[in-house]
mmCIF file of C-alpha atoms in Angstrom:
data_model
loop_
_atom_site.group_PDB
_atom_site.id
_atom_site.type_symbol
_atom_site.label_atom_id
_atom_site.label_comp_id
_atom_site.label_asym_id
_atom_site.label_seq_id
_atom_site.Cartn_x
_atom_site.Cartn_y
_atom_site.Cartn_z
ATOM 1 C CA MET A 1 0.022 0.124 0.303
ATOM 2 C CA THR A 2 1.541 3.396 -0.921
ATOM 3 C CA LEU A 3 1.883 6.176 1.600
ATOM 4 C CA LEU A 4 -1.175 8.069 0.097
ATOM 5 C CA GLY A 5 -3.117 5.088 0.303
ATOM 6 C CA ARG A 6 -2.395 4.801 4.053
ATOM 7 C CA THR A 7 -2.811 8.185 4.992
ATOM 8 C CA THR A 8 -6.342 8.140 3.078
ATOM 9 C CA VAL A 9 -7.271 5.090 5.049
ATOM 10 C CA ASN A 10 -6.241 6.527 8.320
ATOM 11 C CA VAL A 11 -7.876 9.596 7.640
ATOM 12 C CA VAL A 12 -10.990 7.860 6.952
ATOM 13 C CA VAL A 13 -10.759 5.705 10.101
ATOM 14 C CA GLY A 14 -9.857 9.021 12.271
ATOM 15 C CA VAL A 15 -13.468 10.569 10.840
ATOM 16 C CA ALA A 16 -15.404 7.430 11.561
ATOM 17 C CA VAL A 17 -13.969 7.320 15.039
ATOM 18 C CA LEU A 18 -14.364 11.013 15.891
ATOM 19 C CA TYR A 19 -17.937 10.558 14.317
ATOM 20 C CA THR A 20 -18.421 7.658 16.713
ATOM 21 C CA LEU A 21 -17.062 9.202 19.891
ATOM 22 C CA LEU A 22 -17.542 12.711 20.052
ATOM 23 C CA PRO A 23 -21.535 12.122 20.731
ATOM 24 C CA VAL A 24 -20.187 9.521 24.114
ATOM 25 C CA LEU A 25 -17.992 12.301 24.841
ATOM 26 C CA TRP A 26 -20.716 15.026 25.015
ATOM 27 C CA LEU A 27 -22.809 12.667 26.616
ATOM 28 C CA LEU A 28 -19.918 12.273 29.605
ATOM 29 C CA LEU A 29 -19.605 16.064 30.077
ATOM 30 C CA ALA A 30 -23.281 16.738 29.958
ATOM 31 C CA ALA A 31 -23.902 14.229 32.511
ATOM 32 C CA THR A 32 -21.769 16.467 34.918
ATOM 33 C CA LYS A 33 -23.357 19.323 34.334
ATOM 34 C CA ASN A 34 -26.668 21.068 36.287
ATOM 35 C CA VAL A 35 -29.541 22.427 34.196
ATOM 36 C CA ASP A 36 -27.791 25.994 33.979
ATOM 37 C CA ALA A 37 -24.634 24.776 32.660
ATOM 38 C CA LEU A 38 -26.253 22.746 29.954
ATOM 39 C CA PHE A 39 -28.749 25.560 28.877
ATOM 40 C CA GLN A 40 -25.451 27.952 28.698
ATOM 41 C CA SER A 41 -23.487 24.946 26.622
ATOM 42 C CA ASP A 42 -21.048 25.260 29.403
ATOM 43 C CA LEU A 43 -19.563 21.853 29.548
ATOM 44 C CA PHE A 44 -15.747 22.191 29.193
ATOM 45 C CA SER A 45 -15.765 24.329 32.259
ATOM 46 C CA PHE A 46 -14.897 22.839 35.817
ATOM 47 C CA SER A 47 -17.632 24.889 37.548
ATOM 48 C CA ASN A 48 -21.447 23.707 37.952
ATOM 49 C CA PHE A 49 -20.029 19.954 38.333
ATOM 50 C CA SER A 50 -23.117 17.937 39.529
ATOM 51 C CA PHE A 51 -22.362 14.601 38.672
ATOM 52 C CA VAL A 52 -23.483 12.539 42.325
ATOM 53 C CA ASP A 53 -26.333 15.146 42.529
ATOM 54 C CA ASN A 54 -27.600 14.335 38.906
ATOM 55 C CA VAL A 55 -27.130 10.407 39.490
ATOM 56 C CA LYS A 56 -29.240 11.033 43.343
ATOM 57 C CA GLU A 57 -31.923 12.969 41.308
ATOM 58 C CA LEU A 58 -31.926 10.230 38.628
ATOM 59 C CA PHE A 59 -32.756 7.802 41.012
ATOM 60 C CA ALA A 60 -35.286 9.511 43.182
ATOM 61 C CA MET A 61 -37.256 10.775 40.120
ATOM 62 C CA ASP A 62 -40.737 10.127 39.970
ATOM 63 C CA LYS A 63 -40.069 7.846 43.223
ATOM 64 C CA GLY A 64 -37.473 5.931 41.489
ATOM 65 C CA LEU A 65 -39.123 5.118 38.302
ATOM 66 C CA TYR A 66 -35.961 4.643 36.602
ATOM 67 C CA SER A 67 -34.798 1.827 38.387
ATOM 68 C CA ARG A 68 -37.789 -0.139 37.750
ATOM 69 C CA TRP A 69 -37.236 1.088 34.097
ATOM 70 C CA TYR A 70 -33.707 -0.430 34.073
ATOM 71 C CA LEU A 71 -34.693 -3.781 35.650
ATOM 72 C CA ASN A 72 -37.694 -4.086 32.891
ATOM 73 C CA SER A 73 -34.875 -3.334 30.041
ATOM 74 C CA ILE A 74 -32.382 -6.121 31.567
ATOM 75 C CA LEU A 75 -35.370 -8.449 31.908
ATOM 76 C CA TYR A 76 -36.524 -7.846 28.419
ATOM 77 C CA ALA A 77 -33.336 -7.829 26.425
ATOM 78 C CA VAL A 78 -31.265 -9.948 28.845
ATOM 79 C CA ILE A 79 -33.266 -12.986 29.187
ATOM 80 C CA GLY A 80 -35.118 -12.335 25.356
ATOM 81 C CA ALA A 81 -31.528 -12.196 23.619
ATOM 82 C CA ALA A 82 -30.707 -15.690 25.225
ATOM 83 C CA ALA A 83 -33.598 -17.390 24.451
ATOM 84 C CA SER A 84 -33.664 -15.843 20.872
ATOM 85 C CA ALA A 85 -30.677 -16.743 20.443
ATOM 86 C CA PHE A 86 -31.017 -20.279 21.162
ATOM 87 C CA ILE A 87 -34.175 -20.135 19.191
ATOM 88 C CA SER A 88 -32.650 -19.136 16.293
ATOM 89 C CA ILE A 89 -29.661 -21.525 16.456
ATOM 90 C CA ALA A 90 -31.903 -24.201 16.940
ATOM 91 C CA ALA A 91 -33.872 -23.401 13.852
ATOM 92 C CA GLY A 92 -30.686 -22.634 11.840
ATOM 93 C CA TYR A 93 -29.165 -25.905 12.810
ATOM 94 C CA ALA A 94 -32.711 -27.710 11.640
ATOM 95 C CA PHE A 95 -32.593 -25.804 8.432
ATOM 96 C CA ASP A 96 -29.114 -26.505 7.793
ATOM 97 C CA LYS A 97 -28.840 -30.656 8.872
ATOM 98 C CA TYR A 98 -32.216 -31.696 8.182
ATOM 99 C CA SER A 99 -34.082 -32.505 5.130
ATOM 100 C CA PHE A 100 -37.814 -31.954 4.966
ATOM 101 C CA ARG A 101 -40.378 -30.972 2.781
ATOM 102 C CA HIS A 102 -40.352 -27.582 0.803
ATOM 103 C CA LYS A 103 -37.169 -26.610 2.949
ATOM 104 C CA GLU A 104 -36.077 -24.220 0.702
ATOM 105 C CA LYS A 105 -39.221 -22.655 0.289
ATOM 106 C CA LEU A 106 -39.937 -21.905 3.947
ATOM 107 C CA PHE A 107 -36.351 -20.868 4.300
ATOM 108 C CA GLY A 108 -36.966 -18.278 1.759
ATOM 109 C CA LEU A 109 -40.164 -16.750 3.979
ATOM 110 C CA VAL A 110 -37.414 -16.253 6.512
ATOM 111 C CA LEU A 111 -35.160 -14.348 4.249
ATOM 112 C CA ALA A 112 -38.422 -12.513 2.900
ATOM 113 C CA ALA A 113 -39.394 -12.170 6.793
ATOM 114 C CA VAL A 114 -35.474 -10.096 7.324
ATOM 115 C CA MET A 115 -36.710 -7.507 4.832
ATOM 116 C CA VAL A 116 -39.682 -6.635 6.346
ATOM 117 C CA PRO A 117 -39.295 -3.432 8.926
ATOM 118 C CA GLN A 118 -39.993 -4.193 12.411
ATOM 119 C CA THR A 119 -42.534 -0.660 12.422
ATOM 120 C CA VAL A 120 -44.637 -2.057 9.955
ATOM 121 C CA LEU A 121 -45.147 -5.559 11.942
ATOM 122 C CA ALA A 122 -46.346 -3.116 15.216
ATOM 123 C CA LEU A 123 -49.690 -2.952 14.476
ATOM 124 C CA PRO A 124 -50.423 -6.574 13.753
ATOM 125 C CA LEU A 125 -48.754 -7.658 16.592
ATOM 126 C CA TYR A 126 -50.873 -5.056 18.694
ATOM 127 C CA LEU A 127 -53.874 -6.659 17.284
ATOM 128 C CA MET A 128 -52.799 -10.195 17.961
ATOM 129 C CA ALA A 129 -51.498 -9.041 21.571
ATOM 130 C CA SER A 130 -54.974 -7.517 21.719
ATOM 131 C CA GLU A 131 -56.895 -10.631 21.160
ATOM 132 C CA ALA A 132 -54.661 -12.551 23.472
ATOM 133 C CA GLY A 133 -55.222 -10.151 26.134
ATOM 134 C CA LEU A 134 -51.831 -9.414 26.355
ATOM 135 C CA VAL A 135 -51.855 -5.468 25.903
ATOM 136 C CA ASN A 136 -50.237 -3.681 28.366
ATOM 137 C CA THR A 137 -48.073 -6.992 29.985
ATOM 138 C CA PHE A 138 -44.536 -7.967 29.891
ATOM 139 C CA TRP A 139 -45.341 -10.684 27.377
ATOM 140 C CA ALA A 140 -46.362 -8.285 24.740
ATOM 141 C CA VAL A 141 -42.944 -6.761 24.575
ATOM 142 C CA PHE A 142 -41.172 -10.024 25.212
ATOM 143 C CA ILE A 143 -42.756 -12.534 23.335
ATOM 144 C CA PRO A 144 -42.011 -11.031 19.703
ATOM 145 C CA ALA A 145 -38.128 -10.277 20.865
ATOM 146 C CA LEU A 146 -38.118 -14.049 20.933
ATOM 147 C CA PHE A 147 -38.420 -14.743 17.190
ATOM 148 C CA ASN A 148 -35.762 -13.094 14.734
ATOM 149 C CA PRO A 149 -35.754 -13.962 10.944
ATOM 150 C CA PHE A 150 -32.160 -12.708 10.444
ATOM 151 C CA GLY A 151 -31.202 -14.807 13.680
ATOM 152 C CA VAL A 152 -32.720 -17.850 12.096
ATOM 153 C CA TYR A 153 -30.470 -16.654 8.942
ATOM 154 C CA LEU A 154 -27.159 -16.753 10.918
ATOM 155 C CA GLY A 155 -27.929 -19.669 12.658
ATOM 156 C CA ARG A 156 -27.725 -21.733 9.542
ATOM 157 C CA ILE A 157 -24.585 -19.805 8.311
ATOM 158 C CA PHE A 158 -23.009 -21.135 11.678
ATOM 159 C CA SER A 159 -24.521 -24.258 11.283
ATOM 160 C CA GLN A 160 -22.522 -24.881 8.317
ATOM 161 C CA GLY A 161 -19.558 -23.378 8.775
ATOM 162 C CA TYR A 162 -19.040 -24.752 12.671
ATOM 163 C CA VAL A 163 -20.625 -28.034 12.602
ATOM 164 C CA PRO A 164 -19.391 -30.946 9.906
ATOM 165 C CA ASP A 165 -21.485 -33.266 9.003
ATOM 166 C CA GLU A 166 -18.849 -36.347 9.649
ATOM 167 C CA VAL A 167 -19.294 -35.364 13.513
ATOM 168 C CA LEU A 168 -22.809 -35.679 13.868
ATOM 169 C CA GLU A 169 -22.201 -38.883 11.728
ATOM 170 C CA ALA A 170 -20.183 -40.305 14.287
ATOM 171 C CA ALA A 171 -22.279 -39.544 17.069
ATOM 172 C CA ARG A 172 -25.251 -41.172 15.535
ATOM 173 C CA ILE A 173 -23.003 -44.277 15.189
ATOM 174 C CA ASP A 174 -22.075 -44.123 18.874
ATOM 175 C CA GLY A 175 -26.106 -44.146 19.477
ATOM 176 C CA ALA A 176 -26.908 -40.730 20.240
ATOM 177 C CA GLY A 177 -30.264 -39.833 19.128
ATOM 178 C CA ASP A 178 -31.521 -36.509 17.237
ATOM 179 C CA LEU A 179 -31.493 -34.302 20.638
ATOM 180 C CA GLY A 180 -28.780 -35.979 22.433
ATOM 181 C CA THR A 181 -26.388 -35.013 19.098
ATOM 182 C CA TYR A 182 -27.711 -31.793 19.179
ATOM 183 C CA PHE A 183 -27.395 -30.764 22.793
ATOM 184 C CA LYS A 184 -24.139 -32.526 23.404
ATOM 185 C CA VAL A 185 -22.381 -32.232 20.456
ATOM 186 C CA ALA A 186 -24.043 -29.610 17.768
ATOM 187 C CA LEU A 187 -24.623 -26.847 20.501
ATOM 188 C CA ARG A 188 -21.282 -26.678 22.025
ATOM 189 C CA MET A 189 -19.688 -25.878 19.221
ATOM 190 C CA LEU A 190 -22.366 -23.333 18.097
ATOM 191 C CA GLY A 191 -21.566 -21.631 21.434
ATOM 192 C CA PRO A 192 -19.392 -18.814 19.593
ATOM 193 C CA GLY A 193 -22.478 -18.358 17.071
ATOM 194 C CA MET A 194 -24.765 -18.138 19.935
ATOM 195 C CA ILE A 195 -22.923 -15.579 21.708
ATOM 196 C CA THR A 196 -22.702 -13.400 18.428
ATOM 197 C CA LEU A 197 -26.332 -13.554 17.873
ATOM 198 C CA PHE A 198 -27.137 -13.069 21.852
ATOM 199 C CA LEU A 199 -24.924 -9.679 21.359
ATOM 200 C CA PHE A 200 -27.136 -8.769 18.111
ATOM 201 C CA GLN A 201 -30.305 -9.352 20.258
ATOM 202 C CA LEU A 202 -29.667 -8.063 22.948
ATOM 203 C CA THR A 203 -28.804 -4.587 21.358
ATOM 204 C CA THR A 204 -31.483 -4.748 19.607
ATOM 205 C CA ILE A 205 -33.824 -5.377 22.292
ATOM 206 C CA TRP A 206 -32.137 -2.800 24.463
ATOM 207 C CA ASN A 207 -32.914 0.087 22.039
ATOM 208 C CA ASN A 208 -36.164 -1.315 21.160
ATOM 209 C CA PHE A 209 -38.400 1.839 21.057
ATOM 210 C CA PHE A 210 -41.294 1.794 18.678
ATOM 211 C CA LEU A 211 -43.003 -1.715 20.188
ATOM 212 C CA PRO A 212 -42.914 -1.140 23.808
ATOM 213 C CA MET A 213 -44.634 2.736 22.881
ATOM 214 C CA VAL A 214 -47.313 1.147 20.647
ATOM 215 C CA MET A 215 -48.175 -2.325 23.356
ATOM 216 C CA LEU A 216 -47.324 -0.632 26.577
ATOM 217 C CA SER A 217 -49.427 2.090 28.635
ATOM 218 C CA ASP A 218 -48.479 1.381 32.148
ATOM 219 C CA GLN A 219 -45.184 3.232 33.295
ATOM 220 C CA LYS A 220 -43.766 0.635 35.421
ATOM 221 C CA LEU A 221 -43.318 -1.874 32.329
ATOM 222 C CA TYR A 222 -41.449 0.756 30.445
ATOM 223 C CA PRO A 223 -37.971 -0.061 29.366
ATOM 224 C CA VAL A 224 -35.478 2.332 29.453
ATOM 225 C CA SER A 225 -35.754 3.932 25.833
ATOM 226 C CA LEU A 226 -39.377 4.571 26.471
ATOM 227 C CA GLY A 227 -39.411 5.978 30.000
ATOM 228 C CA LEU A 228 -36.511 8.710 29.029
ATOM 229 C CA TYR A 229 -38.390 9.299 26.176
ATOM 230 C CA GLN A 230 -41.256 10.332 28.033
ATOM 231 C CA TRP A 231 -38.961 12.263 30.544
ATOM 232 C CA ASN A 232 -37.122 14.220 27.451
ATOM 233 C CA SER A 233 -40.872 15.152 26.337
ATOM 234 C CA SER A 234 -41.797 16.458 29.845
ATOM 235 C CA ALA A 235 -38.256 18.171 30.096
ATOM 236 C CA THR A 236 -39.946 20.765 27.359
ATOM 237 C CA VAL A 237 -42.095 22.006 30.362
ATOM 238 C CA SER A 238 -40.125 20.869 33.333
ATOM 239 C CA PRO A 239 -36.267 21.493 32.674
ATOM 240 C CA GLU A 240 -35.142 19.954 35.788
ATOM 241 C CA TYR A 241 -35.684 16.750 33.840
ATOM 242 C CA TYR A 242 -32.917 17.479 31.072
ATOM 243 C CA PRO A 243 -30.006 16.356 33.556
ATOM 244 C CA VAL A 244 -31.632 13.153 34.675
ATOM 245 C CA VAL A 245 -32.386 12.153 30.661
ATOM 246 C CA ILE A 246 -28.728 12.586 30.279
ATOM 247 C CA MET A 247 -27.671 10.842 33.389
ATOM 248 C CA GLY A 248 -30.141 8.242 32.220
ATOM 249 C CA SER A 249 -28.752 7.625 28.637
ATOM 250 C CA LEU A 250 -25.565 7.525 30.050
ATOM 251 C CA PHE A 251 -26.448 4.698 32.350
ATOM 252 C CA ALA A 252 -28.353 2.839 29.383
ATOM 253 C CA VAL A 253 -25.276 2.587 27.201
ATOM 254 C CA LEU A 254 -23.022 1.033 30.054
ATOM 255 C CA PRO A 255 -24.478 -2.712 29.942
ATOM 256 C CA LEU A 256 -24.465 -2.830 26.061
ATOM 257 C CA ILE A 257 -20.144 -1.465 26.309
ATOM 258 C CA LEU A 258 -20.086 -3.922 29.212
ATOM 259 C CA ALA A 259 -21.248 -6.851 27.304
ATOM 260 C CA PHE A 260 -19.516 -6.307 24.287
ATOM 261 C CA MET A 261 -16.143 -5.997 26.477
ATOM 262 C CA LEU A 262 -16.989 -9.037 27.859
ATOM 263 C CA LEU A 263 -17.956 -10.738 24.892
ATOM 264 C CA GLN A 264 -15.846 -9.832 22.106
ATOM 265 C CA ARG A 265 -13.680 -12.275 21.792
ATOM 266 C CA PHE A 266 -16.553 -14.972 21.147
ATOM 267 C CA TRP A 267 -18.319 -12.099 19.064
ATOM 268 C CA ARG A 268 -14.845 -11.865 16.844
ATOM 269 C CA ALA A 269 -14.987 -16.190 16.278
ATOM 270 C CA GLY A 270 -18.750 -15.771 15.621
ATOM 271 C CA MET A 271 -18.366 -13.436 12.780
ATOM 272 C CA THR A 272 -15.781 -15.261 10.908
ATOM 273 C CA ALA A 273 -17.389 -18.479 11.067
ATOM 274 C CA GLY A 274 -17.489 -20.529 7.841
ATOM 275 C CA ALA A 275 -14.810 -17.843 6.102
ATOM 276 C CA VAL A 276 -12.235 -20.510 5.522
ATOM 277 C CA LYS A 277 -12.635 -24.232 4.957
#
């Protein structure tokens, strides 16, 4: 690579890094300021430092409602992402390793579902939840998150890359049934792929906003994203909400950063599945 080429690549990477980090830097600085400093855009001075006060105010606002929202998001995202990853891996494995009638046509439907925006599905999901009596309940948000067409597609790719047919055949010769072969042999090989799907779905569910807004009216069931939106709307009338919205946003990104840091090596391994035969 020539010097000009290297310089161009470095400039592009630098701009991308700045584009990514500047909003985070602003969030960190703004979280340390009170209302007056925010309205004066006085973020870089050391005056008006109110980080501790903002944290206290965040967890005291509306009788500690933010703690409830945070717990809701953890339940929706962590449990939902784990269950969704397991379902997606199992479905992808079945599409890869088993032969059944109209398999490719059904998989084509899965691929078609990947291209459907989630906002388009919100109204049909609401009507179905209404018929089942699940509107304004935990399950109205949790159940739709369990099924991810893109996860099924990735599950099939991971199965092709990680699970050789010869290994499964050897397990069957040793007397293992289909379930035993899957849980004792295939699922262990698919571990990195499951971690990758877990991270993708964790991010999707944690940032999910439109579906909870459609399904929920009880504030105690809100996830963090919807709760902060409500507070931000209230801030136009009551400016004291601005610091807690910013502090709440800072706390809201921490679980995703932590998850990616802890599971990064598995995620990288999963992204390269099947790249080399």
